[in-house]
């Protein structure tokens, strides 16, 4: 049942490289969903990352930050690229994204992973290992080494990794709750044999476990977890980790699923407003060719409908339309096909419209 608003405003941040290409595809899908489900969606577009540095010298312009905070949800493409990658540059595109995550307070980054049978052959794993892979990664997003003090002096550099128990507890609770509504298994990833932040992480997970007695908690060290994601990916349900471990392990998970272009994400804080982005980057090697896989962006738009707008039915309809489009072979080159970004988007909207026609005729009968 949809309990969402009758209208909503989405701030679009296409960013750099393939960002604008995959966001155009996702917006086309959102427009179709809004027409079919009869609610009004308005969009405004704002610069972030490299294009914002070029336009006004800041990776997150103040006007962009304010527009995001005034929106119901933010949909972002990707930031960065070789043009802005000089290590001595005073400002980098990626800082814009990190500042936005902090400004929105979106500390829990949800990255679901499933394997579509049509693209499974592009996974480096054998088919039997991919059967029943269905897990969700919860990555802490606004703390840890990403946000600790950075220093460089006399040829010595350091990045501080810092976590408070409050920061750890709130993201772990999110993961426990999610596990409770799935298969009730939670894998907490750390490096408690070496890092003090990881020992605090493990202690906190252990303490919370008694409140979530219905959830089976296990701990894995991050190095071994990198191996287990390849050897038995179907054994995981919900996986939770600190920021940097989650960044690395989810790119590995995307390769397991078949392509980095497939995975969506939702970054959530306390309220309904969220930041939604595919997990991939600006893919400078294919930017401008119109062949980027928009699946991750489209699936992120579905997460936006579900988590920020309360439109669960519309979100599921969009997810199944994407699944059907892949089923029928509307595949971009990263997963062995010849379809363009725009062609995959049209295949998805085609399925949305034909599903709604079926629903309407069932309702009339
Ligand atoms: P990348 O994710 O941009 O690309 C890695 C590889 O995956 C490339 O070969 C690329 O062509 C492919 N790929 C990625 N997305 C794809 C898609 N949708 N369809 C088809 N193929 C796809 O990672 P990178 O090359 O290491 O980074 C490039 C830039 O992107 C860097 O500046 C990095 O900081 C930035 N980046 C941004 C984000 C973000 O904005 N959320 C995420 C990751 C990387
Ligand atoms: C991601 C990206 C970002 C991160 C970069 C671009 C700052 O890799 O969203 O996964 O490391 O969080
Ligand atoms: Mn990443």
Short mmCIF file of C-alpha atoms and ligand atoms in Angstrom, two decimals:
data_model
loop_
_atom_site.label_atom_id
_atom_site.label_comp_id
_atom_site.label_asym_id
_atom_site.label_seq_id
_atom_site.Cartn_x
_atom_site.Cartn_y
_atom_site.Cartn_z
CA UNK A 1 0.00 0.00 0.00
CA UNK A 2 1.22 3.51 -0.78
CA UNK A 3 1.08 5.91 2.12
CA UNK A 4 3.38 8.47 0.53
CA UNK A 5 2.75 12.12 -0.27
CA UNK A 6 0.82 13.25 -3.35
CA UNK A 7 3.82 15.31 -4.48
CA UNK A 8 7.52 15.44 -3.77
CA UNK A 9 10.58 17.39 -4.79
CA UNK A 10 13.79 15.65 -5.80
CA UNK A 11 17.15 17.39 -6.01
CA UNK A 12 19.16 15.93 -8.90
CA UNK A 13 22.95 16.01 -8.72
CA UNK A 14 24.17 14.38 -11.95
CA UNK A 15 27.83 15.26 -11.31
CA UNK A 16 30.63 14.16 -13.64
CA UNK A 17 31.50 11.57 -16.28
CA UNK A 18 28.68 9.04 -16.75
CA UNK A 19 26.75 10.64 -13.84
CA UNK A 20 24.47 12.77 -16.12
CA UNK A 21 23.88 9.77 -18.44
CA UNK A 22 22.68 7.38 -15.72
CA UNK A 23 20.68 10.10 -13.94
CA UNK A 24 18.79 10.93 -17.17
CA UNK A 25 17.83 7.24 -17.39
CA UNK A 26 16.70 7.14 -13.74
CA UNK A 27 14.65 10.34 -14.12
CA UNK A 28 12.88 8.91 -17.18
CA UNK A 29 11.86 5.93 -15.02
CA UNK A 30 10.73 8.15 -12.13
CA UNK A 31 8.61 10.22 -14.52
CA UNK A 32 6.90 7.10 -15.81
CA UNK A 33 6.28 5.87 -12.25
CA UNK A 34 4.82 9.21 -11.22
CA UNK A 35 2.48 9.30 -14.24
CA UNK A 36 1.32 5.74 -13.59
CA UNK A 37 0.87 6.10 -9.83
CA UNK A 38 -0.66 9.58 -10.01
CA UNK A 39 1.64 11.59 -7.80
CA UNK A 40 3.55 14.73 -8.76
CA UNK A 41 7.32 14.68 -8.80
CA UNK A 42 9.26 17.89 -9.37
CA UNK A 43 12.99 18.00 -10.05
CA UNK A 44 15.72 20.63 -9.80
CA UNK A 45 19.29 20.11 -10.97
CA UNK A 46 22.39 21.29 -9.09
CA UNK A 47 26.15 21.07 -9.61
CA UNK A 48 28.44 18.94 -7.41
CA UNK A 49 31.98 17.59 -7.81
CA UNK A 50 34.24 18.47 -10.73
CA UNK A 51 31.61 20.37 -12.71
CA UNK A 52 30.91 22.50 -9.62
CA UNK A 53 34.63 23.20 -9.15
CA UNK A 54 34.75 24.36 -12.78
CA UNK A 55 31.63 26.48 -12.41
CA UNK A 56 32.26 28.14 -9.05
CA UNK A 57 35.42 26.80 -7.43
CA UNK A 58 33.64 24.69 -4.78
CA UNK A 59 32.95 20.94 -4.86
CA UNK A 60 29.71 21.44 -2.88
CA UNK A 61 28.39 24.94 -3.63
CA UNK A 62 26.27 26.43 -0.84
CA UNK A 63 23.24 26.64 -3.17
CA UNK A 64 23.52 22.89 -3.86
CA UNK A 65 23.77 22.08 -0.16
CA UNK A 66 20.69 24.19 0.64
CA UNK A 67 18.70 22.71 -2.26
CA UNK A 68 19.44 19.20 -0.97
CA UNK A 69 18.39 20.07 2.56
CA UNK A 70 15.16 21.60 1.23
CA UNK A 71 14.30 18.55 -0.92
CA UNK A 72 12.41 15.35 -0.07
CA UNK A 73 15.26 13.27 -1.51
CA UNK A 74 18.52 13.63 -3.43
CA UNK A 75 19.49 11.53 -6.45
CA UNK A 76 23.19 11.69 -7.34
CA UNK A 77 25.14 10.31 -10.32
CA UNK A 78 28.88 10.31 -9.64
CA UNK A 79 31.70 12.77 -9.04
CA UNK A 80 35.35 12.93 -10.04
CA UNK A 81 37.57 12.22 -12.99
CA UNK A 82 41.11 12.66 -14.31
CA UNK A 83 40.64 16.39 -14.93
CA UNK A 84 40.45 17.02 -11.17
CA UNK A 85 42.74 14.22 -9.92
CA UNK A 86 45.98 16.15 -9.40
CA UNK A 87 47.08 15.10 -5.87
CA UNK A 88 48.19 18.70 -5.20
CA UNK A 89 44.83 20.23 -6.18
CA UNK A 90 43.49 22.43 -3.36
CA UNK A 91 39.95 21.05 -3.78
CA UNK A 92 38.75 17.66 -5.04
CA UNK A 93 35.34 16.57 -6.42
CA UNK A 94 35.10 13.75 -3.85
CA UNK A 95 35.17 16.30 -1.00
CA UNK A 96 31.83 17.58 -2.30
CA UNK A 97 30.23 14.18 -1.90
CA UNK A 98 31.70 13.63 1.58
CA UNK A 99 30.53 17.09 2.72
CA UNK A 100 27.04 16.40 1.38
CA UNK A 101 26.83 13.07 3.24
CA UNK A 102 27.90 14.84 6.44
CA UNK A 103 25.53 17.80 5.88
CA UNK A 104 22.58 15.45 5.35
CA UNK A 105 23.57 13.28 8.34
CA UNK A 106 23.16 10.10 6.29
CA UNK A 107 25.23 7.74 8.39
CA UNK A 108 23.84 4.42 7.10
CA UNK A 109 24.59 3.48 3.51
CA UNK A 110 22.45 0.53 2.38
CA UNK A 111 23.79 -1.46 -0.59
CA UNK A 112 21.65 -4.47 -1.60
CA UNK A 113 23.24 -7.23 -3.69
CA UNK A 114 21.39 -9.79 -5.81
CA UNK A 115 22.49 -11.65 -8.91
CA UNK A 116 20.33 -11.44 -12.01
CA UNK A 117 20.53 -14.77 -13.92
CA UNK A 118 21.09 -12.99 -17.27
CA UNK A 119 24.24 -11.26 -16.02
CA UNK A 120 25.56 -14.05 -13.78
CA UNK A 121 27.94 -15.20 -16.51
CA UNK A 122 29.79 -11.86 -16.19
CA UNK A 123 30.55 -12.59 -12.57
CA UNK A 124 34.03 -14.03 -12.07
CA UNK A 125 32.41 -16.68 -9.84
CA UNK A 126 31.09 -20.06 -10.96
CA UNK A 127 27.31 -20.33 -11.35
CA UNK A 128 26.85 -22.68 -8.39
CA UNK A 129 28.40 -20.14 -6.01
CA UNK A 130 25.99 -17.45 -7.19
CA UNK A 131 22.81 -19.38 -6.55
CA UNK A 132 20.68 -17.61 -3.93
CA UNK A 133 23.05 -14.71 -3.40
CA UNK A 134 20.89 -12.11 -1.67
CA UNK A 135 22.51 -9.88 0.93
CA UNK A 136 22.44 -6.26 2.02
CA UNK A 137 25.53 -4.35 2.99
CA UNK A 138 25.16 -1.60 5.61
CA UNK A 139 28.17 0.69 5.45
CA UNK A 140 28.81 3.37 8.09
CA UNK A 141 29.06 6.55 5.98
CA UNK A 142 29.85 9.66 7.99
CA UNK A 143 32.70 8.61 10.28
CA UNK A 144 35.98 6.75 10.48
CA UNK A 145 39.12 7.44 8.50
CA UNK A 146 37.20 9.37 5.81
CA UNK A 147 36.43 12.15 8.26
CA UNK A 148 39.36 12.03 10.73
CA UNK A 149 42.08 14.67 10.83
CA UNK A 150 44.51 14.55 7.88
CA UNK A 151 48.08 15.73 8.08
CA UNK A 152 51.15 16.01 5.89
CA UNK A 153 54.40 17.33 7.29
CA UNK A 154 58.05 16.79 6.38
CA UNK A 155 57.32 13.82 4.17
CA UNK A 156 55.05 12.14 6.72
CA UNK A 157 51.29 11.77 6.15
CA UNK A 158 48.52 10.55 8.44
CA UNK A 159 44.74 9.99 8.38
CA UNK A 160 43.08 9.56 11.73
CA UNK A 161 40.46 6.81 12.11
CA UNK A 162 38.10 7.79 14.90
CA UNK A 163 34.71 6.40 15.99
CA UNK A 164 32.53 7.16 18.99
CA UNK A 165 30.33 4.41 20.45
CA UNK A 166 27.29 6.56 19.51
CA UNK A 167 28.32 6.52 15.83
CA UNK A 168 28.86 2.77 15.96
CA UNK A 169 25.68 2.01 17.86
CA UNK A 170 23.30 3.90 15.54
CA UNK A 171 24.52 2.16 12.38
CA UNK A 172 24.60 -1.24 14.09
CA UNK A 173 20.99 -0.75 15.23
CA UNK A 174 20.04 -0.03 11.62
CA UNK A 175 21.68 -3.28 10.56
CA UNK A 176 20.08 -5.34 13.36
CA UNK A 177 16.65 -3.92 12.45
CA UNK A 178 17.17 -4.75 8.79
CA UNK A 179 18.30 -8.30 9.64
CA UNK A 180 15.22 -8.71 11.88
CA UNK A 181 13.01 -8.12 8.82
CA UNK A 182 15.01 -10.44 6.57
CA UNK A 183 16.62 -13.81 7.36
CA UNK A 184 17.76 -12.70 10.85
CA UNK A 185 21.48 -13.13 10.32
CA UNK A 186 23.96 -10.28 10.83
CA UNK A 187 27.66 -10.40 9.96
CA UNK A 188 29.67 -7.62 11.58
CA UNK A 189 32.99 -6.92 9.85
CA UNK A 190 35.97 -5.45 11.68
CA UNK A 191 39.70 -5.75 12.25
CA UNK A 192 39.48 -6.23 16.01
CA UNK A 193 42.75 -8.17 16.10
CA UNK A 194 44.62 -4.94 15.23
CA UNK A 195 42.50 -1.76 15.45
CA UNK A 196 41.17 -0.08 18.61
CA UNK A 197 38.18 1.36 16.67
CA UNK A 198 37.34 -2.21 15.65
CA UNK A 199 37.51 -3.43 19.24
CA UNK A 200 35.00 -0.72 20.22
CA UNK A 201 32.91 -1.75 17.19
CA UNK A 202 32.88 -5.43 18.23
CA UNK A 203 32.15 -4.63 21.89
CA UNK A 204 29.21 -2.45 20.84
CA UNK A 205 27.84 -5.15 18.51
CA UNK A 206 28.17 -7.69 21.31
CA UNK A 207 26.32 -5.41 23.76
CA UNK A 208 23.44 -4.77 21.33
CA UNK A 209 23.10 -8.45 20.47
CA UNK A 210 21.14 -9.14 23.69
CA UNK A 211 18.50 -6.60 22.59
CA UNK A 212 18.19 -8.39 19.25
CA UNK A 213 18.15 -11.97 20.49
CA UNK A 214 16.13 -13.02 17.43
CA UNK A 215 19.07 -12.05 15.19
CA UNK A 216 22.06 -14.35 14.91
CA UNK A 217 25.21 -12.19 15.13
CA UNK A 218 28.60 -13.29 13.82
CA UNK A 219 31.89 -11.37 13.61
CA UNK A 220 34.28 -11.62 10.68
CA UNK A 221 37.69 -10.03 10.30
CA UNK A 222 37.78 -7.87 7.17
CA UNK A 223 40.60 -9.76 5.41
CA UNK A 224 38.82 -13.06 5.82
CA UNK A 225 35.51 -11.42 4.82
CA UNK A 226 37.06 -10.35 1.51
CA UNK A 227 37.72 -14.04 0.88
CA UNK A 228 34.32 -15.30 2.12
CA UNK A 229 32.45 -12.94 -0.22
CA UNK A 230 34.04 -14.93 -3.05
CA UNK A 231 33.87 -18.43 -1.56
CA UNK A 232 30.38 -18.44 -0.02
CA UNK A 233 28.49 -15.22 -0.91
CA UNK A 234 25.09 -16.89 -0.56
CA UNK A 235 25.65 -17.52 3.16
CA UNK A 236 25.25 -13.81 4.04
CA UNK A 237 22.08 -11.92 4.87
CA UNK A 238 22.96 -8.50 6.34
CA UNK A 239 26.59 -7.38 6.56
CA UNK A 240 27.64 -4.29 8.51
CA UNK A 241 30.97 -2.51 8.61
CA UNK A 242 32.75 0.77 9.16
CA UNK A 243 33.18 3.25 6.32
CA UNK A 244 36.38 2.26 4.47
CA UNK A 245 35.91 -1.53 4.78
CA UNK A 246 32.38 -1.08 3.38
CA UNK A 247 33.61 0.98 0.45
CA UNK A 248 36.08 -1.71 -0.59
CA UNK A 249 33.94 -4.78 0.09
CA UNK A 250 30.95 -3.41 -1.84
CA UNK A 251 32.96 -2.92 -5.04
CA UNK A 252 34.00 -6.56 -4.59
CA UNK A 253 30.33 -7.48 -4.07
CA UNK A 254 29.42 -5.62 -7.29
CA UNK A 255 31.93 -7.70 -9.22
CA UNK A 256 30.36 -10.82 -7.69
CA UNK A 257 26.98 -9.60 -9.01
CA UNK A 258 28.43 -9.14 -12.51
CA UNK A 259 29.20 -5.41 -12.89
CA UNK A 260 29.86 -2.28 -10.88
CA UNK A 261 27.06 -0.65 -12.90
CA UNK A 262 24.37 -2.80 -11.26
CA UNK A 263 24.44 -1.86 -7.59
CA UNK A 264 22.26 0.86 -6.05
CA UNK A 265 22.53 2.55 -2.69
CA UNK A 266 20.44 4.49 -0.20
CA UNK A 267 22.13 6.70 2.38
CA UNK A 268 19.86 7.32 5.33
CA UNK A 269 19.90 9.29 8.56
CA UNK A 270 17.16 9.84 11.13
CA UNK A 271 14.37 11.31 8.97
CA UNK A 272 12.83 10.21 5.67
CA UNK A 273 15.12 12.37 3.52
CA UNK A 274 17.89 10.32 1.92
CA UNK A 275 20.70 10.49 -0.59
CA UNK A 276 20.49 7.90 -3.38
CA UNK A 277 23.33 6.99 -5.70
CA UNK A 278 24.65 4.04 -7.68
CA UNK A 279 27.80 2.71 -6.03
CA UNK A 280 29.97 3.17 -9.13
CA UNK A 281 32.05 6.21 -10.01
CA UNK A 282 32.18 8.56 -12.99
CA UNK A 283 33.73 5.85 -15.26
CA UNK A 284 35.89 8.25 -17.30
CA UNK A 285 36.81 5.42 -19.70
CA UNK A 286 33.24 5.21 -21.08
CA UNK A 287 31.90 8.71 -20.31
CA UNK A 288 30.10 10.37 -23.23
CA UNK A 289 29.60 7.12 -25.15
CA UNK A 290 26.02 6.58 -23.99
CA UNK A 291 26.72 2.98 -22.97
CA UNK A 292 26.93 3.22 -19.17
CA UNK A 293 24.79 0.72 -17.32
CA UNK A 294 21.99 2.73 -15.66
CA UNK A 295 20.74 -0.24 -13.57
CA UNK A 296 22.40 0.97 -10.36
CA UNK A 297 20.95 4.47 -10.81
CA UNK A 298 17.47 3.15 -11.68
CA UNK A 299 17.48 0.77 -8.70
CA UNK A 300 18.63 3.71 -6.52
CA UNK A 301 15.58 5.66 -7.74
CA UNK A 302 13.42 2.71 -6.61
CA UNK A 303 15.05 2.85 -3.17
CA UNK A 304 14.26 6.58 -3.10
CA UNK A 305 10.58 5.88 -3.76
CA UNK A 306 10.50 3.30 -0.96
CA UNK A 307 12.55 4.97 1.75
CA UNK A 308 11.98 8.71 1.27
CA UNK A 309 8.51 8.85 -0.30
CA UNK A 310 6.86 5.81 1.30
CA UNK A 311 5.90 4.54 -2.19
CA UNK A 312 6.64 0.86 -1.61
CA UNK A 313 4.39 -0.46 -4.40
CA UNK A 314 5.84 1.98 -6.96
CA UNK A 315 9.36 1.03 -5.85
CA UNK A 316 8.66 -2.69 -6.30
CA UNK A 317 7.05 -2.03 -9.71
CA UNK A 318 10.19 -0.18 -10.85
CA UNK A 319 12.46 -2.94 -9.52
CA UNK A 320 10.50 -5.64 -11.30
CA UNK A 321 10.41 -3.60 -14.54
CA UNK A 322 14.21 -3.36 -14.40
CA UNK A 323 14.49 -7.08 -13.66
CA UNK A 324 12.21 -7.89 -16.65
CA UNK A 325 14.17 -5.58 -18.98
CA UNK A 326 17.37 -7.44 -18.07
CA UNK A 327 15.51 -10.76 -18.43
CA UNK A 328 14.58 -9.99 -22.01
CA UNK A 329 18.21 -9.10 -22.81
CA UNK A 330 18.21 -5.28 -22.67
CA UNK A 331 21.86 -5.35 -21.64
CA UNK A 332 24.61 -2.72 -21.82
CA UNK A 333 28.15 -3.71 -22.94
CA UNK A 334 29.55 -4.15 -19.38
CA UNK A 335 27.27 -7.20 -19.11
CA UNK A 336 27.80 -8.44 -22.65
CA UNK A 337 24.98 -6.61 -24.45
CA UNK A 338 24.66 -4.02 -27.19
CA UNK A 339 22.04 -1.76 -25.66
CA UNK A 340 22.68 1.89 -24.93
CA UNK A 341 21.90 3.55 -21.60
CA UNK A 342 18.80 5.16 -23.14
CA UNK A 343 17.60 1.87 -24.68
CA UNK A 344 17.73 0.10 -21.33
CA UNK A 345 15.80 3.00 -19.75
CA UNK A 346 13.11 2.73 -22.49
CA UNK A 347 12.86 -1.03 -21.96
CA UNK A 348 12.26 -0.40 -18.25
CA UNK A 349 9.57 2.25 -18.82
CA UNK A 350 7.98 -0.05 -21.43
CA UNK A 351 7.61 -2.75 -18.77
CA UNK A 352 6.24 -0.23 -16.28
CA UNK A 353 3.51 0.87 -18.70
CA UNK A 354 2.56 -2.64 -19.78
CA UNK A 355 2.40 -3.82 -16.15
CA UNK A 356 0.12 -0.88 -15.30
CA UNK A 357 -2.14 -1.77 -18.27
CA UNK A 358 -2.40 -5.34 -16.94
CA UNK A 359 -3.18 -4.04 -13.43
CA UNK A 360 -5.87 -1.70 -14.82
CA UNK A 361 -7.56 -4.48 -16.76
CA UNK A 362 -7.49 -6.76 -13.70
CA UNK A 363 -9.08 -3.94 -11.67
CA UNK A 364 -11.81 -3.47 -14.34
CA UNK A 365 -12.61 -7.20 -14.54
P1 LIG B 1 34.53 3.76 -11.53
O1 LIG B 1 33.48 3.14 -10.71
O2 LIG B 1 34.23 5.09 -12.11
O3 LIG B 1 34.93 2.78 -12.74
C1 LIG B 1 35.55 1.51 -12.54
C2 LIG B 1 35.30 0.62 -13.78
O4 LIG B 1 33.93 0.22 -13.78
C3 LIG B 1 35.53 1.33 -15.11
O5 LIG B 1 36.08 0.44 -16.03
C4 LIG B 1 34.15 1.74 -15.53
O6 LIG B 1 33.98 1.86 -16.94
C5 LIG B 1 33.28 0.64 -14.96
N1 LIG B 1 31.95 1.15 -14.63
C6 LIG B 1 31.62 1.89 -13.55
N2 LIG B 1 30.32 2.21 -13.60
C7 LIG B 1 29.83 1.66 -14.71
C8 LIG B 1 28.53 1.65 -15.30
N3 LIG B 1 27.48 2.26 -14.74
N4 LIG B 1 28.37 0.98 -16.47
C9 LIG B 1 29.39 0.35 -17.05
N5 LIG B 1 30.65 0.31 -16.54
C10 LIG B 1 30.85 0.98 -15.37
O7 LIG B 1 35.84 3.85 -10.62
P2 LIG B 1 37.24 4.61 -10.89
O8 LIG B 1 37.58 4.56 -12.33
O9 LIG B 1 38.14 4.06 -9.88
O10 LIG B 1 36.93 6.11 -10.49
C11 LIG B 1 36.68 7.17 -11.40
C12 LIG B 1 36.30 8.43 -10.65
O11 LIG B 1 35.02 8.22 -10.01
C13 LIG B 1 37.28 8.79 -9.51
O12 LIG B 1 37.43 10.19 -9.53
C14 LIG B 1 36.56 8.36 -8.24
O13 LIG B 1 36.91 9.12 -7.12
C15 LIG B 1 35.13 8.60 -8.64
N6 LIG B 1 34.16 7.81 -7.88
C16 LIG B 1 33.01 8.45 -7.54
C17 LIG B 1 32.02 7.77 -6.88
C18 LIG B 1 30.77 8.50 -6.51
O14 LIG B 1 30.56 9.61 -6.98
N7 LIG B 1 29.89 7.93 -5.70
C19 LIG B 1 32.17 6.41 -6.60
C20 LIG B 1 33.36 5.77 -6.98
C21 LIG B 1 34.35 6.48 -7.64
C1 LIG B 2 31.59 5.50 -3.06
C2 LIG B 2 32.81 6.26 -3.56
C3 LIG B 2 33.14 7.39 -2.60
C4 LIG B 2 33.52 6.77 -1.25
C5 LIG B 2 34.25 8.36 -3.05
C6 LIG B 2 33.98 8.93 -4.42
C7 LIG B 2 34.43 9.48 -2.07
O1 LIG B 2 33.89 5.40 -3.76
O2 LIG B 2 30.53 6.12 -2.89
O3 LIG B 2 31.66 4.28 -2.88
O4 LIG B 2 34.66 6.34 -1.07
O5 LIG B 2 32.65 6.73 -0.39
MN1 LIG B 3 33.36 3.31 -3.57
#
